[in-house]
Amino acid sequence: MRLDDEEAATSCRLPISNSEIVKLAHGSGGKLSSSLIESVFLPLLGNDVLNKQDDAADIQIGDLKIAITTDSYVVSPIFFPGGDIGSLAVHGTVNDLTMRGAKPLFLAATFIIEEGFPIADLHRVADSFAQACRSSDVSLLAADTKVVGRGAADKIFVTTTGIGIIACDPVPASDRARAGDVIIVSGDLGLHGMAVMASREGLDLETQIRSDSAPLNKLVLPILQMGYIPRCMRDITRGGLATVLNEIAKSSSVGMLIEENAIPVDPQVSAVCELLGLDPLYVACEGRFVAIMDASCSDQFLATMKGFPQGAQARVIGRVVEEAPGRVVLKSTIGGRRILDKLAGDQLPRIC
Amino acid sequence: MRLDDEEAATSCRLPISNSEIVKLAHGSGGKLSSSLIESVFLPLLGNDVLNKQDDAADIQIGDLKIAITTDSYVVSPIFFPGGDIGSLAVHGTVNDLTMRGAKPLFLAATFIIEEGFPIADLHRVADSFAQACRSSDVSLLAADTKVVGRGAADKIFVTTTGIGIIACDPVPASDRARAGDVIIVSGDLGLHGMAVMASREGLDLETQIRSDSAPLNKLVLPILQMGYIPRCMRDITRGGLATVLNEIAKSSSVGMLIEENAIPVDPQVSAVCELLGLDPLYVACEGRFVAIMDASCSDQFLATMKGFPQGAQARVIGRVVEEAPGRVVLKSTIGGRRILDKLAGDQLPRIC
C-alpha cells in the first residue's frame, strides 16, 4: 500500500452517466453523494461559493459577513429516542452555521406533509421545532406548508434554511487545514445514527442509546469569542467522522493520521454496530463536531472546551500531516495502518 | 345577503382538532390551509414577523433591510408546457421577494429525490433551475440533496429559500391597503394552473396553454425605482386571485369591490375551466401579481407597467372600499353582486 499515491486518493469521483438512475446510496453523504453533486449539480449550478461545499456559505452583504445554509430532513422514523424530525431540523441547521463561526439568528422552514398524517403528530413535530428554536436562540421568520397525496411522500419532510452573522476572522473553512494542526473531536461518536437505527420498524434492539442531537452554538460560540478560532470545524453528520475527515483532507490538500484508540465511541454504540456489521466511524452524529486547530493553541482550546458540559469528552484524535495529501490514515489499536476512506455505499439511509 | 356582516366574514377559520388527519385540501392555499397554519403552526411557531403571513419576511440586519422567503415545490407533473419544477422553484421564490419590494440576490435550494429517478431528468431539472437563476439575476449559494426510497417521495421535491435587499420605503405589505386604493392585476389569469392540469396523466386536452411561470423582478423593480411603490403586492399563486384578494382584505381590514368583466382571462383558460368545472379566479398563476395602489398615482403606475412586455395586459380590476371589511365582492358582468370567498376545498392539488 502506497500512502503517498495522490492520484489514487483524489480519484474517488465516480462519474454518473445520463442513462443511470438515482440510487439510495447517492444520498448517503459518502462517495456516491459526492459523485452526484460533482457530476450533475456543480457543472450546472456551481459557482465560487457553492463549489467550496462547506457546511454553510459565507457572503458579504453591505458591512456584514453572513452565513447561509440549507438542508432537507427526511429521517425515518420521524420520532426516535432523544429527538424527532422537528428538533433535528433546527439543530442540524444551527450546527452548520456554527461550524462557519456564525451566530445563528434566523430560520426559514418548509413542511411537506403526506395526506393522512395525523394532526397530533404534526403538532408534536411543530412543538419540538419551536422548543429547539428557543433553546438554540433562533427565530423562525418564514415558513411554507405543502400537502401531497398518500404515497407521494413518507409522512413529513422538513427543510430548514439558516442565516447567521459571522463574528470571527478568519472564518473556519474546510480548505484551511495545515500540516502540524491538531485534530479534535468534541464527544463520542455514533449516538444519533444508532438511536435512529435502533428505533426502526422490525429492529427490537432494546438499547438505551439516545440521539446526541443538540445545538452546538452554546458550546462553540463562547470559545470563539475567547479568541480560540479553529482553522476548520465540521459537524459530524451523514457519512460520519471518516467522511468528514476525508472531505477536509481533500479540500485542504493535506494528509491526516488518526489514532484509532483515541476516538471516543460509546460502548453501547460499539456493541450495536458490531451486531449490525456497521463501523462507528461512518455513523452520523447530530451534536458532535471535529475541529482542526493550530497546534500552538490546541491545548488551551481543548481545556476550554472540556469546561463545557457538551465538550467534556472532547479529545485529540490525530494530526494533520504533509504526507499523502487528500488521504486519511488510521493507526489501529494494535499498531497497523490502514486508509480510512469516505463512506462508499449507504450504511444507514434516511438518517437525517 | 348582508355585505357588512363582519363577523361572518372573519370567521372562516376552521379549528382543527388533534384527532384529525391532514387532508389534501390543507395544502390548497385556501381556507383549509389557513386553518392548518392558524390552528397548528402559528400557536407554536408564531412571532411578530411570521404572524403577518406576507410573501416574504422583512428584517433589519445591521444597516440593511432584508427580505427572506421559503417555499417547497411539489408540482405534478414535474415537466409541463412553459416550465418545470426547476424553473418554477426559482421563479416562485424570486417573485415572493419581489412582492416585498426586494431585489432578489441569493438562493438556497434542496432536492429531495426518489430512488430510481432518472439522472437525465435530474440533469434537466438542474439545468432549468440554473437557467432560471441566470435570467432572474440570482446566485445559488447553498444546496443539499437527499435521496429517499422508492415510494417515499414522488420523483423530486425542490425547496428554495430566497434572500433579497429591500430597496423601497415603505415596504409593500398585505396590511397596508386603504379605502380608495385601486386594485390592478398585471396580466391574464390561470395559465400556470391550466398548463399543469392539461399535462396531467389521463387528461388529453390538447390545448396550447403554456404556464406563465416567469420572474417578476424585471418588471417590478424598475417601476419601484421610478418611485411608484404600491401599498401592497402579492403574486397570484395557490388559491388564485380570489384567495389573494381575501387575504389582503382581511390583513388590511378593508372591503374590495371587483368588476368581473375587467378581470383578464385567456379564452383557452376559460374554455378548459368550463370543461373541468373550475373557476379561473381560483386557479394559480406563477408570473402574475396584484398591486394595491394609491389612487393618486395609479394611472401613472399602470401606464408605466404597460410599457413592459410582462405588464402589457395590466389593468384595473376594482377598488378598495370601506364597506364590509375583510370581504371581497364581485360585480358580475350582468350587474349582480356576490361575495368572492377564499378557496374552500382543493381545486388543483400539487400545482406548485
XYZ file of C-alpha atoms in Angstrom:
704
model
C 0.000 0.000 0.000
C 1.426 3.348 -1.025
C 0.174 6.081 1.274
C 1.609 8.813 -0.906
C -0.312 7.864 -4.018
C -2.003 11.202 -4.522
C -3.591 10.294 -7.824
C -5.440 7.314 -6.343
C -6.536 9.327 -3.318
C -8.225 12.050 -5.348
C -9.813 9.834 -7.985
C -12.741 8.802 -5.807
C -15.118 10.736 -8.049
C -17.335 8.320 -9.935
C -18.840 9.989 -12.999
C -22.560 9.366 -13.447
C -23.983 8.888 -16.921
C -27.286 10.308 -18.084
C -28.690 6.820 -18.631
C -28.443 5.916 -14.940
C -30.976 6.327 -12.152
C -30.626 7.836 -8.681
C -29.807 5.200 -6.054
C -30.351 5.333 -2.307
C -26.585 5.463 -1.792
C -26.491 8.772 -3.721
C -27.973 10.249 -0.538
C -25.506 8.650 1.861
C -23.259 11.661 2.257
C -20.347 9.499 1.071
C -18.634 8.834 -2.253
C -21.781 8.422 -4.313
C -23.260 11.647 -2.923
C -20.089 13.440 -3.956
C -20.265 11.957 -7.439
C -23.919 13.018 -7.826
C -23.073 16.564 -6.753
C -19.914 16.739 -8.854
C -21.397 15.074 -11.960
C -24.848 16.659 -12.098
C -25.245 19.680 -9.831
C -21.933 21.538 -9.760
C -21.357 21.613 -13.545
C -24.756 23.322 -13.942
C -25.242 25.214 -10.692
C -21.721 25.647 -9.334
C -20.063 28.962 -8.576
C -17.205 30.175 -6.370
C -19.287 29.905 -3.195
C -21.157 26.661 -3.873
C -18.086 24.834 -5.183
C -16.429 25.065 -1.761
C -19.057 22.648 -0.375
C -18.626 23.943 3.170
C -21.326 23.440 5.828
C -22.563 26.984 5.183
C -21.803 29.618 2.548
C -20.272 32.906 3.674
C -21.062 36.107 1.817
C -20.580 39.798 2.337
C -23.797 41.869 2.299
C -23.078 45.539 2.940
C -20.926 45.696 6.069
C -21.970 42.268 7.255
C -20.481 38.848 6.729
C -23.387 36.422 6.629
C -23.512 32.623 6.664
C -26.304 30.729 4.866
C -27.089 27.021 4.920
C -29.996 24.811 3.874
C -30.892 21.165 4.497
C -33.827 18.867 3.965
C -34.569 16.408 6.751
C -36.124 13.082 5.736
C -35.217 10.986 8.798
C -37.149 7.740 9.281
C -38.702 7.120 11.769
C -39.614 10.740 12.458
C -39.657 10.141 16.233
C -36.613 8.480 17.801
C -35.000 8.335 21.267
C -33.509 11.749 22.014
C -35.322 13.734 19.342
C -37.530 13.892 16.282
C -37.549 15.417 12.806
C -38.608 18.807 14.250
C -35.742 19.272 16.697
C -33.283 17.654 14.273
C -34.236 20.161 11.554
C -33.330 23.033 13.894
C -30.157 21.540 15.392
C -28.713 20.407 12.063
C -29.066 23.846 10.522
C -27.921 25.721 13.642
C -24.830 23.488 13.725
C -23.982 24.092 10.057
C -23.965 27.854 10.721
C -21.954 27.430 13.911
C -19.283 25.436 12.065
C -18.556 28.544 9.953
C -18.092 30.659 13.083
C -21.516 32.250 12.647
C -24.017 33.169 15.327
C -27.286 31.562 14.140
C -30.087 34.152 14.074
C -32.916 33.290 11.703
C -34.517 30.191 10.233
C -36.916 29.596 7.363
C -38.695 26.243 7.197
C -40.989 24.239 4.939
C -43.066 21.206 5.763
C -44.023 18.710 3.016
C -46.769 16.584 4.545
C -48.336 13.345 3.314
C -52.121 13.256 3.156
C -53.361 11.272 6.138
C -50.578 12.393 8.501
C -52.086 12.695 11.992
C -52.610 16.282 13.164
C -51.447 15.119 16.620
C -48.076 14.118 15.135
C -47.858 17.399 13.206
C -48.489 19.209 16.483
C -45.711 17.217 18.139
C -43.231 17.980 15.328
C -44.101 21.698 15.297
C -43.825 21.863 19.094
C -40.437 20.169 19.050
C -39.275 22.524 16.261
C -40.425 25.512 18.334
C -38.698 24.287 21.517
C -35.465 23.672 19.596
C -35.652 27.228 18.188
C -35.935 28.595 21.724
C -33.083 26.511 23.103
C -30.903 27.454 20.106
C -31.727 31.197 20.287
C -33.040 31.409 16.713
C -36.267 32.862 15.298
C -38.368 31.323 12.546
C -39.037 34.104 10.029
C -40.582 32.361 7.036
C -42.453 29.107 6.539
C -44.423 27.145 3.953
C -46.626 24.062 4.043
C -47.355 21.693 1.176
C -49.550 18.594 1.232
C -49.081 15.717 -1.222
C -51.285 12.661 -1.738
C -50.967 9.374 0.122
C -47.857 7.541 -1.019
C -46.334 10.668 -2.617
C -44.196 11.373 0.484
C -43.309 9.407 3.619
C -45.163 11.178 6.484
C -43.320 14.516 6.653
C -40.180 16.140 5.285
C -38.823 19.341 6.838
C -36.466 21.738 5.071
C -34.671 24.341 7.156
C -32.590 27.250 5.931
C -30.467 29.169 8.423
C -28.921 32.618 8.400
C -26.266 33.772 10.817
C -23.752 36.553 11.306
C -20.121 35.555 11.107
C -18.349 37.022 14.098
C -14.836 35.631 13.750
C -11.956 36.377 11.418
C -10.616 34.341 9.711
C -13.691 32.213 9.011
C -13.182 28.497 9.688
C -13.247 26.625 6.357
C -12.563 23.137 5.042
C -9.618 24.281 2.920
C -7.634 25.817 5.786
C -6.145 22.729 7.495
C -2.312 22.796 7.559
C 0.310 20.149 8.340
C 1.032 20.155 12.060
C -2.539 21.059 13.060
C -4.257 19.050 15.786
C -7.497 17.143 15.110
C -10.027 17.255 17.952
C -13.488 15.677 18.273
C -15.992 17.156 20.709
C -17.528 13.925 22.016
C -18.376 10.276 21.456
C -19.493 9.121 18.048
C -22.484 7.404 16.506
C -25.270 8.018 19.034
C -27.675 9.670 16.570
C -27.298 7.086 13.841
C -27.646 4.177 16.229
C -30.649 5.722 18.048
C -32.451 6.069 14.703
C -31.451 2.571 13.599
C -32.497 1.001 16.897
C -35.948 2.576 16.646
C -36.605 1.411 13.086
C -39.505 -0.877 12.481
C -38.561 -4.510 12.780
C -35.483 -3.916 14.894
C -36.031 -4.605 18.563
C -32.616 -3.788 19.959
C -33.811 -2.508 23.352
C -30.828 -0.250 23.855
C -30.661 2.879 25.984
C -28.994 4.770 23.163
C -30.360 8.295 22.662
C -29.527 10.620 19.792
C -26.905 13.258 20.557
C -28.958 15.781 18.509
C -28.220 19.186 20.084
C -27.326 22.749 19.104
C -23.574 23.329 19.118
C -23.685 27.144 19.210
C -23.840 27.238 23.025
C -20.558 25.329 23.165
C -18.691 26.779 20.181
C -19.519 30.496 20.113
C -18.213 31.329 23.632
C -14.923 29.597 22.792
C -14.606 31.558 19.536
C -15.258 34.744 21.488
C -12.299 33.909 23.728
C -10.156 34.027 20.593
C -9.711 30.293 20.019
C -10.690 30.007 16.356
C -10.149 26.612 14.719
C -8.874 26.600 11.122
C -11.792 24.377 10.286
C -14.872 22.976 12.010
C -17.316 20.419 10.662
C -20.236 18.766 12.401
C -20.135 15.005 12.064
C -23.346 14.047 10.227
C -24.062 11.844 7.169
C -21.065 9.669 6.358
C -19.666 10.010 9.894
C -16.218 11.093 11.093
C -14.398 9.198 8.322
C -16.233 11.068 5.555
C -15.843 14.497 7.185
C -12.103 13.996 7.680
C -11.717 12.889 4.046
C -13.556 15.994 2.838
C -11.296 18.290 4.856
C -8.167 16.389 3.758
C -9.198 16.766 0.129
C -10.228 20.451 0.363
C -7.029 21.396 2.185
C -4.751 19.022 0.203
C -3.298 17.602 3.404
C -2.958 14.152 4.911
C -4.300 13.040 8.272
C -3.018 10.497 10.768
C -5.690 9.330 13.226
C -5.160 7.227 16.367
C -7.940 4.632 16.468
C -7.753 4.174 20.231
C -8.200 7.909 20.797
C -11.604 8.007 19.063
C -14.392 8.103 21.660
C -17.212 5.643 20.977
C -19.950 4.788 23.485
C -19.743 1.059 24.421
C -23.418 0.517 23.536
C -22.854 2.077 20.116
C -19.860 -0.219 19.601
C -21.945 -3.245 20.574
C -24.878 -2.422 18.267
C -22.526 -1.551 15.418
C -20.837 -4.921 15.807
C -24.217 -6.670 15.850
C -25.319 -4.923 12.640
C -21.948 -5.057 10.908
C -21.516 -1.268 10.881
C -18.440 0.861 11.516
C -18.984 3.675 14.080
C -16.525 5.834 12.108
C -19.175 6.093 9.350
C -22.211 6.592 11.600
C -23.837 10.046 11.846
C -23.895 12.251 14.932
C -26.038 15.398 15.248
C -24.347 17.102 18.192
C -20.637 16.419 17.696
C -18.013 18.177 15.633
C -14.434 17.909 14.562
C -12.105 20.905 14.905
C -8.760 21.357 13.164
C -6.679 23.573 15.442
C -3.322 25.276 15.161
C -1.008 23.225 17.425
C 0.224 26.373 19.188
C -3.103 26.863 20.976
C -4.776 23.463 20.751
C -4.105 22.646 24.433
C -5.905 25.787 25.624
C -8.717 25.214 23.113
C -9.211 21.646 24.345
C -9.072 22.636 28.015
C -11.645 25.381 27.421
C -13.930 23.008 25.546
C -13.759 20.464 28.377
C -15.094 23.156 30.709
C -18.489 22.985 28.958
C -20.837 20.018 29.576
C -21.174 19.460 25.794
C -17.389 19.404 25.412
C -16.462 17.369 28.490
C -15.479 14.349 26.380
C -13.510 16.319 23.785
C -10.156 14.860 22.868
C -7.302 14.904 20.390
C -7.634 12.071 17.868
C -4.807 12.828 15.473
C -2.717 15.242 13.443
C -2.714 16.874 10.054
C 0.376 15.739 8.110
C 2.128 16.630 4.869
C 2.247 13.057 3.570
C -0.418 11.603 1.269
C -2.475 14.731 0.650
C -6.202 14.027 0.417
C -5.864 10.806 2.380
C -6.798 9.862 5.972
C -4.741 7.108 7.615
C -5.876 5.253 10.727
C -3.305 3.853 13.170
C -5.099 0.868 14.646
C -5.033 -0.103 18.307
C -2.576 -2.924 17.599
C -0.277 -0.699 15.571
C -1.283 -1.326 11.946
C -2.090 1.415 9.489
C -4.986 1.487 7.043
C -6.527 4.061 4.783
C -9.782 5.422 6.190
C -11.798 6.166 3.050
C -15.065 8.057 2.576
C -18.273 6.108 3.009
C -18.597 4.027 -0.172
C -22.167 2.696 -0.127
C -25.020 3.598 2.164
C -24.820 2.170 5.677
C -27.862 3.965 7.009
C -30.343 5.554 4.607
C -32.523 8.453 5.829
C -30.577 9.135 8.995
C -31.182 12.911 8.857
C -77.147 38.803 1.787
C -75.548 41.327 4.126
C -72.266 42.579 2.788
C -71.401 44.338 6.046
C -71.570 41.254 8.211
C -68.036 41.498 9.523
C -68.353 38.658 11.990
C -69.280 36.174 9.296
C -66.527 37.437 7.020
C -63.766 36.849 9.521
C -64.963 33.537 10.933
C -63.651 31.484 8.035
C -61.070 29.892 10.308
C -61.946 26.273 10.872
C -60.289 24.948 14.020
C -58.569 21.582 13.578
C -58.678 19.023 16.369
C -55.774 16.813 17.337
C -57.716 13.681 16.408
C -57.917 14.685 12.729
C -55.588 13.888 9.867
C -54.029 16.152 7.229
C -56.105 16.296 4.035
C -55.030 17.241 0.523
C -57.111 20.415 0.770
C -54.939 21.553 3.701
C -52.327 22.278 1.018
C -54.646 24.183 -1.319
C -53.608 27.655 -0.230
C -57.263 28.354 0.614
C -59.391 28.185 3.737
C -58.158 24.814 4.954
C -54.525 25.857 4.503
C -55.236 28.906 6.636
C -56.873 26.796 9.305
C -53.914 24.390 9.388
C -51.479 27.279 9.752
C -53.609 29.109 12.309
C -54.542 26.023 14.354
C -51.260 24.113 14.417
C -48.284 26.188 13.284
C -48.822 29.772 14.434
C -49.775 28.951 18.062
C -46.463 27.078 18.423
C -44.132 28.822 15.981
C -45.692 32.250 15.512
C -43.977 35.554 16.214
C -44.388 39.172 15.090
C -42.789 38.502 11.710
C -44.290 35.099 10.904
C -47.788 36.074 12.019
C -48.021 38.646 9.214
C -48.046 35.807 6.660
C -46.690 38.028 3.894
C -44.977 36.583 0.801
C -41.592 37.279 2.397
C -40.458 38.356 5.867
C -38.647 41.670 6.209
C -35.992 42.103 8.877
C -33.324 44.600 9.737
C -29.775 43.190 9.922
C -27.260 45.914 10.699
C -27.904 48.750 8.235
C -29.722 46.507 5.782
C -33.375 45.680 5.389
C -33.504 42.115 4.143
C -36.377 40.015 2.794
C -36.474 36.240 3.309
C -38.870 33.699 1.872
C -39.005 29.908 1.572
C -41.196 27.506 -0.419
C -41.304 23.832 -1.231
C -42.271 22.906 -4.772
C -44.103 19.600 -5.243
C -45.748 20.250 -8.635
C -47.010 17.186 -10.538
C -46.125 16.518 -13.314
C -42.645 17.938 -12.864
C -42.415 18.898 -16.556
C -45.286 20.925 -18.046
C -45.764 23.290 -21.002
C -43.894 26.506 -20.258
C -41.734 25.228 -17.433
C -40.776 22.549 -14.946
C -40.184 22.133 -11.217
C -36.663 23.607 -11.580
C -37.606 26.926 -13.182
C -40.777 27.144 -11.075
C -38.731 26.801 -7.868
C -36.637 29.815 -8.881
C -39.454 31.996 -10.220
C -41.784 31.380 -7.272
C -39.157 32.396 -4.745
C -37.855 35.355 -6.791
C -41.441 36.593 -7.083
C -42.134 36.316 -3.355
C -39.101 38.541 -2.668
C -40.093 40.982 -5.410
C -43.578 41.363 -3.923
C -41.974 42.843 -0.793
C -40.078 45.401 -2.875
C -36.842 43.440 -2.525
C -34.142 42.886 -5.113
C -33.604 39.099 -5.138
C -29.924 38.258 -4.680
C -29.303 34.812 -3.277
C -30.991 31.419 -3.259
C -30.501 28.265 -1.222
C -32.068 25.051 -2.526
C -32.615 21.441 -1.529
C -33.571 18.495 -3.709
C -35.408 15.507 -2.194
C -35.134 12.769 -4.813
C -36.927 9.431 -5.047
C -34.741 6.392 -5.578
C -34.989 5.386 -9.256
C -35.403 8.959 -10.556
C -33.635 9.140 -13.944
C -30.330 11.030 -13.881
C -31.336 12.506 -17.260
C -34.421 14.089 -15.638
C -32.334 15.326 -12.704
C -29.975 16.903 -15.203
C -32.918 18.577 -16.948
C -34.322 19.945 -13.662
C -30.919 21.228 -12.501
C -30.284 22.826 -15.913
C -33.660 24.551 -15.855
C -33.015 25.742 -12.277
C -29.640 27.131 -13.374
C -31.076 28.918 -16.421
C -33.850 30.448 -14.307
C -31.232 31.694 -11.805
C -29.369 33.408 -14.642
C -32.469 35.006 -16.140
C -33.583 36.159 -12.688
C -30.155 37.559 -11.710
C -29.808 35.423 -8.568
C -26.970 33.196 -7.320
C -27.372 29.818 -5.674
C -25.256 29.899 -2.514
C -26.192 26.764 -0.612
C -27.682 23.420 -1.593
C -28.467 19.971 -0.230
C -29.504 16.661 -1.761
C -31.412 13.862 -0.047
C -32.483 10.544 -1.534
C -35.431 8.541 -0.170
C -36.550 5.039 -1.123
C -38.984 4.190 -3.921
C -42.477 5.247 -2.948
C -41.242 7.531 -0.147
C -41.463 10.628 -2.394
C -42.971 11.355 -5.811
C -39.978 11.818 -8.154
C -38.475 15.083 -6.862
C -39.342 17.911 -4.492
C -37.403 21.186 -4.590
C -37.278 23.674 -1.725
C -35.973 27.161 -2.447
C -35.179 29.893 0.044
C -34.542 33.409 -1.222
C -32.798 36.408 0.246
C -33.102 39.926 -1.131
C -32.371 43.508 -0.195
C -35.382 45.746 0.275
C -34.786 48.915 -1.684
C -38.070 50.784 -1.210
C -39.639 52.597 1.697
C -42.329 51.990 2.831
C -42.233 48.240 2.210
C -45.319 46.902 0.392
C -47.306 44.744 2.814
C -50.659 42.963 2.955
C -51.913 45.136 5.814
C -51.432 48.473 4.032
C -54.446 48.578 1.678
C -56.701 51.609 2.313
C -60.206 52.523 1.153
C -59.976 54.375 -2.164
C -56.947 52.414 -3.400
C -57.006 50.958 -6.890
C -56.629 47.196 -7.500
C -54.517 46.262 -10.529
C -53.588 42.850 -11.968
C -50.516 42.530 -14.150
C -51.851 40.054 -16.728
C -54.287 37.282 -17.603
C -55.099 34.635 -15.056
C -54.891 30.883 -14.748
C -52.284 29.905 -17.362
C -49.972 28.081 -14.944
C -52.693 26.079 -13.235
C -54.331 25.076 -16.504
C -50.996 24.192 -18.163
C -50.208 21.828 -15.278
C -53.716 20.379 -15.275
C -53.736 19.872 -19.032
C -50.491 17.918 -18.876
C -51.593 15.579 -16.103
C -51.744 11.909 -16.837
C -55.079 10.838 -18.181
C -56.098 14.282 -19.381
C -55.677 14.749 -23.098
C -56.854 18.306 -23.529
C -54.562 19.229 -26.422
C -54.522 22.919 -25.596
C -51.809 25.413 -26.480
C -51.839 26.735 -22.917
C -48.364 27.353 -21.502
C -47.548 28.230 -17.898
C -46.954 31.939 -17.248
C -44.113 30.973 -14.861
C -41.632 33.866 -15.015
C -39.569 36.108 -12.751
C -41.390 39.352 -11.893
C -38.338 41.296 -10.706
C -37.507 42.526 -14.226
C -40.966 44.125 -14.416
C -41.489 45.322 -10.855
C -38.104 46.613 -9.657
C -37.638 49.277 -12.389
C -41.125 50.626 -11.630
C -40.362 50.794 -7.904
C -37.154 52.643 -8.716
C -39.203 55.260 -10.560
C -40.950 55.906 -7.247
C -44.238 54.087 -7.925
C -44.484 51.935 -4.825
C -47.734 50.001 -4.370
C -49.127 49.749 -0.850
C -49.258 46.015 -1.335
C -48.186 43.482 -3.942
C -48.915 39.760 -3.999
C -48.138 37.219 -6.674
C -51.194 35.194 -7.629
C -50.292 31.574 -6.830
C -52.102 28.804 -4.887
C -55.757 29.698 -4.363
C -55.723 32.175 -7.250
C -56.765 35.837 -7.396
C -59.804 35.310 -5.167
C -57.728 33.915 -2.296
C -55.017 36.585 -2.557
C -57.599 39.406 -2.521
C -59.309 37.870 0.504
C -56.013 37.662 2.373
C -55.231 41.326 1.685
C -58.796 42.385 2.600
C -58.504 40.531 5.897
C -54.978 41.752 6.765
C -55.862 45.373 5.967
C -59.429 45.205 7.384
C -60.862 46.683 4.209
C -63.510 45.649 1.698
C -62.962 45.183 -2.031
C -65.259 45.685 -4.981
C -64.120 43.846 -8.115
C -65.550 44.224 -11.653
C -65.860 40.737 -13.100
C -65.678 41.908 -16.719
C -62.395 43.734 -16.022
C -60.570 40.541 -14.992
C -58.342 39.311 -17.838
C -58.671 35.593 -18.556
C -57.261 33.875 -21.633
C -60.103 32.384 -23.750
C -58.453 28.938 -23.750
C -58.171 29.034 -19.956
C -61.865 29.956 -19.743
C -62.783 27.087 -22.040
C -60.771 24.452 -20.141
C -62.012 25.760 -16.803
C -65.599 25.427 -18.010
C -64.900 21.898 -19.255
C -63.420 20.854 -15.893
C -65.862 22.807 -13.736
C -63.190 25.118 -12.347
C -63.293 28.858 -11.665
C -60.335 30.808 -13.155
C -60.478 33.179 -10.178
C -59.156 30.318 -8.019
C -56.532 28.990 -10.442
C -52.829 29.625 -9.779
C -50.547 31.810 -11.888
C -46.755 31.911 -11.475
C -45.943 35.138 -13.299
C -48.816 37.479 -12.433
C -49.374 39.746 -9.479
C -51.944 42.026 -7.945
C -50.961 45.527 -6.822
C -52.928 47.768 -4.492
C -52.067 51.344 -5.458
C -52.822 54.751 -4.038
C -55.438 56.247 -6.421
C -53.421 59.472 -6.754
C -50.730 57.754 -8.816
C -52.392 54.600 -10.062
C -52.787 55.931 -13.631
C -49.064 56.600 -13.977
C -48.239 53.261 -12.328
C -50.486 51.399 -14.775
C -49.181 53.298 -17.801
C -45.589 52.540 -16.775
C -46.379 48.872 -16.256
C -47.966 48.629 -19.708
C -44.663 49.805 -21.166
C -43.058 46.481 -20.218
C -43.825 43.296 -22.200
C -44.693 41.446 -18.972
C -47.103 44.222 -17.953
C -48.714 44.914 -21.334
C -52.011 43.384 -20.243
C -52.124 45.073 -16.835
C -55.460 46.605 -15.910
C -57.567 47.979 -13.094
C -59.999 45.364 -11.802
C -61.550 47.124 -8.837
C -61.308 49.343 -5.770
C -60.622 49.043 -2.075
C -63.698 50.165 -0.130
C -64.644 50.890 3.473
C -67.724 48.665 3.457
C -67.638 45.043 4.598
C -64.067 44.868 5.886
C -62.426 41.515 5.227
C -64.768 40.769 2.343
C -64.322 40.766 -1.437
C -67.414 41.481 -3.534
C -67.624 40.683 -7.241
C -69.843 42.782 -9.518
C -70.824 40.334 -12.218
C -70.978 41.104 -15.925
C -74.775 41.279 -15.798
C -74.810 43.573 -12.771
C -75.325 41.196 -9.823
C -73.114 41.156 -6.735
C -71.727 38.120 -4.985
C -69.187 37.503 -2.288
C -65.922 36.168 -3.684
C -64.672 33.922 -0.890
C -61.307 32.224 -0.372
C -60.820 28.854 -1.996
C -62.764 26.409 0.180
C -61.652 22.942 -0.947
C -58.803 21.991 -3.235
C -59.414 22.582 -6.930
C -55.942 21.654 -8.059
C -53.617 19.729 -5.750
C -49.849 19.987 -6.288
C -49.957 22.944 -8.637
C -46.676 24.437 -7.344
